[in-house]
Amino acid sequence: MPDGSDLDGKELLTLVRKGRSPFEGVWNVDNLIRKIEEKIDTKATNILYVSKGSNNYGLHLQLPNRAFSRKLPEAEFEAAVYRLLRSEPDMPVSKLLYYRIPVQHAGPRLSPPQDILGRQLFVFEKAEGENNTWRHLDIGQKANLLAQAARIRALLCNFNLSLEFATTWLRERLFEQKPKKFPIPVAPTRSFCNALIKSKIEATIKNIGDMIS
């Protein structure tokens, strides 16, 4: 906020609709909300609160009989992960309603863009539960929460990743430098692991004597 305080989101929708958004000149909240309304065919009635992370904002919208949140992480891969985990019936994963990858404007960067095309957009159905409740729980409730967290972690550790998903995303998720393609098909085998390491080294060093970039 102009006075240096954190925005809690209260009255944000009213301010936005009246053209007095505290984000004016940074990003167009009204455009964002209207895009969400268009994609899920409903109207926002309130913004319950605004949360923030190290690289994202969360706008928790009140919609008729539903609440949604909007986040800004990596788009295509994250959407694919959510779709994959939703296929596991026991996995507690928020339902991804809509996402959009960012678009970069052509031309020189002379001023902050006034639209939202450059922002990744994720709209989720709000899952059950509350955030930041640990300090208010008693010993039994904390033990129950830890048990739930352990169960989720165990489900992730035991999750059987499909070969199709690994084939699609493994090379894409390698950090630079990475091979243009793998010499053999992706498979959970020793041979593929050896080929993966070798191809990664070759992509990094390229020719003997070259500087490692």
XYZ file of C-alpha atoms in Angstrom:
213
model
C 0.000 0.000 0.000
C 1.171 3.636 -0.396
C 1.802 3.844 3.370
C 4.045 0.759 3.276
C 1.557 -1.625 4.890
C 0.612 -4.994 3.401
C -2.634 -5.186 1.456
C -5.080 -7.611 3.063
C -7.447 -7.560 0.093
C -10.441 -6.138 1.931
C -12.531 -3.878 -0.296
C -10.142 -4.616 -3.169
C -12.912 -5.615 -5.554
C -14.837 -2.428 -4.750
C -11.722 -0.317 -5.277
C -10.967 -2.077 -8.557
C -14.506 -1.654 -9.871
C -14.348 2.064 -9.010
C -11.033 2.486 -10.825
C -9.037 2.989 -7.607
C -6.976 -0.208 -7.584
C -3.909 -0.049 -5.287
C -2.085 -2.009 -8.022
C -2.689 0.723 -10.606
C 0.334 1.109 -12.861
C 1.729 -2.279 -11.812
C -0.857 -4.711 -13.171
C -4.489 -4.550 -14.146
C -6.468 -6.419 -11.483
C -9.784 -5.597 -13.138
C -8.609 -7.165 -16.390
C -7.478 -10.249 -14.474
C -10.795 -10.697 -12.672
C -12.796 -10.207 -15.854
C -10.640 -12.809 -17.612
C -11.331 -15.313 -14.817
C -15.051 -14.516 -14.915
C -15.069 -15.054 -18.668
C -13.270 -18.398 -18.491
C -15.410 -19.930 -15.735
C -18.638 -18.183 -16.759
C -19.520 -16.507 -13.475
C -19.118 -13.178 -11.672
C -16.864 -12.401 -8.727
C -18.771 -11.039 -5.734
C -15.852 -10.346 -3.400
C -12.107 -10.736 -2.876
C -11.832 -12.453 0.492
C -8.154 -11.717 0.993
C -4.826 -11.372 -0.805
C -1.878 -13.607 0.020
C 1.633 -13.498 -1.355
C 4.595 -15.801 -1.751
C 8.167 -15.349 -2.903
C 7.091 -15.150 -6.549
C 3.317 -15.032 -6.609
C 0.168 -13.336 -5.363
C -2.957 -15.241 -4.387
C -6.281 -13.490 -4.928
C -8.960 -15.491 -3.126
C -12.148 -14.677 -4.999
C -15.677 -15.193 -3.752
C -17.853 -16.481 -6.573
C -21.425 -17.767 -6.377
C -21.204 -20.788 -4.048
C -17.494 -21.232 -4.749
C -14.105 -19.717 -3.941
C -11.066 -19.675 -6.179
C -7.463 -18.580 -5.964
C -5.106 -17.305 -8.634
C -1.399 -18.028 -8.675
C 1.603 -17.272 -10.833
C 4.009 -20.163 -11.199
C 5.424 -22.101 -14.285
C 2.459 -22.838 -16.466
C 2.516 -25.842 -18.750
C 4.482 -28.212 -16.512
C 2.609 -27.279 -13.370
C -0.733 -27.730 -15.115
C 0.397 -31.141 -16.345
C 1.443 -32.116 -12.809
C -1.934 -31.113 -11.388
C -3.746 -33.115 -14.056
C -1.506 -36.095 -13.364
C -1.966 -36.015 -9.591
C -5.726 -35.613 -9.942
C -5.731 -39.055 -11.558
C -4.728 -40.514 -8.178
C -8.017 -40.855 -6.230
C -6.405 -40.637 -2.776
C -4.225 -37.624 -3.586
C -5.622 -34.377 -2.063
C -4.990 -32.012 -4.980
C -6.866 -28.793 -5.730
C -8.812 -28.917 -8.972
C -7.253 -26.748 -11.675
C -10.101 -24.929 -13.414
C -8.150 -22.809 -15.868
C -4.598 -21.737 -16.635
C -2.879 -19.512 -19.161
C 0.770 -19.248 -20.149
C 2.307 -15.747 -20.301
C 2.804 -13.872 -23.560
C 5.714 -11.487 -24.080
C 5.024 -8.203 -25.827
C 6.992 -7.509 -28.974
C 9.033 -4.339 -29.221
C 11.115 -2.317 -26.756
C 10.350 -2.392 -23.035
C 9.767 1.288 -22.398
C 7.175 1.127 -19.634
C 5.393 -1.439 -17.438
C 2.648 -3.203 -19.440
C -0.895 -2.265 -18.507
C -2.434 -5.633 -19.376
C -2.040 -9.080 -17.808
C -0.829 -11.038 -20.838
C 2.673 -11.377 -19.410
C 1.489 -13.053 -16.221
C 0.968 -16.752 -15.727
C -2.546 -17.417 -14.542
C -3.877 -20.365 -12.545
C -7.428 -20.656 -11.233
C -8.101 -23.400 -8.672
C -11.170 -24.633 -6.905
C -10.575 -23.916 -3.235
C -9.726 -27.040 -1.276
C -11.096 -27.748 2.180
C -9.115 -26.456 5.142
C -7.424 -23.263 6.287
C -3.929 -21.788 6.071
C -1.604 -20.791 8.910
C -3.477 -22.621 11.687
C -0.553 -24.420 13.362
C -0.165 -22.012 16.279
C -3.849 -22.334 17.139
C -3.909 -26.152 17.294
C -3.625 -28.266 20.421
C -1.225 -31.216 20.688
C -3.724 -33.742 19.358
C -4.672 -31.575 16.384
C -1.010 -30.976 15.546
C -0.353 -34.722 15.629
C -3.304 -35.276 13.299
C -2.060 -32.591 10.903
C 1.433 -34.109 10.849
C -0.090 -37.523 10.144
C -1.983 -36.060 7.181
C 1.206 -34.441 5.877
C 3.099 -37.723 6.243
C 0.353 -39.559 4.362
C 0.505 -37.056 1.491
C 4.296 -37.364 1.348
C 4.020 -41.156 1.287
C 1.499 -40.975 -1.561
C 3.911 -38.792 -3.541
C 6.855 -41.103 -2.840
C 4.859 -44.140 -3.939
C 3.221 -42.447 -6.908
C 3.726 -44.464 -10.076
C 4.817 -41.878 -12.627
C 3.629 -42.791 -16.086
C 6.234 -43.408 -18.764
C 4.339 -41.050 -21.070
C 4.668 -38.185 -18.575
C 8.369 -38.877 -18.026
C 9.010 -39.039 -21.761
C 7.223 -35.733 -22.312
C 8.781 -33.749 -19.477
C 12.108 -35.217 -18.339
C 14.311 -33.503 -20.906
C 12.342 -30.263 -20.611
C 12.909 -30.157 -16.856
C 16.667 -30.651 -17.000
C 18.647 -27.532 -16.158
C 20.893 -26.077 -18.841
C 22.891 -27.308 -20.631
C 20.762 -30.223 -21.806
C 20.839 -32.616 -24.753
C 18.635 -31.986 -27.778
C 17.314 -35.515 -27.367
C 18.103 -38.683 -25.445
C 20.023 -41.411 -27.278
C 17.600 -44.102 -26.074
C 13.931 -44.036 -25.015
C 13.131 -42.879 -21.483
C 12.824 -45.877 -19.189
C 13.338 -46.706 -15.477
C 16.501 -48.683 -16.233
C 20.194 -48.519 -15.461
C 20.962 -48.177 -19.169
C 18.818 -45.075 -19.501
C 20.285 -43.501 -16.342
C 23.775 -43.997 -17.757
C 22.688 -42.545 -21.105
C 21.064 -39.582 -19.356
C 24.209 -38.739 -17.394
C 26.420 -39.161 -20.454
C 24.200 -36.983 -22.660
C 24.062 -34.292 -19.968
C 27.858 -34.237 -19.685
C 28.236 -34.102 -23.461
C 25.727 -31.246 -23.705
C 27.660 -29.326 -21.043
C 31.224 -29.904 -22.237
C 30.528 -30.568 -25.941
C 34.076 -30.954 -27.310
C 37.157 -31.775 -25.264
C 38.970 -28.516 -24.597
C 35.845 -26.339 -24.811
C 35.037 -24.015 -21.938
C 32.076 -25.171 -19.855
C 29.308 -22.604 -20.310
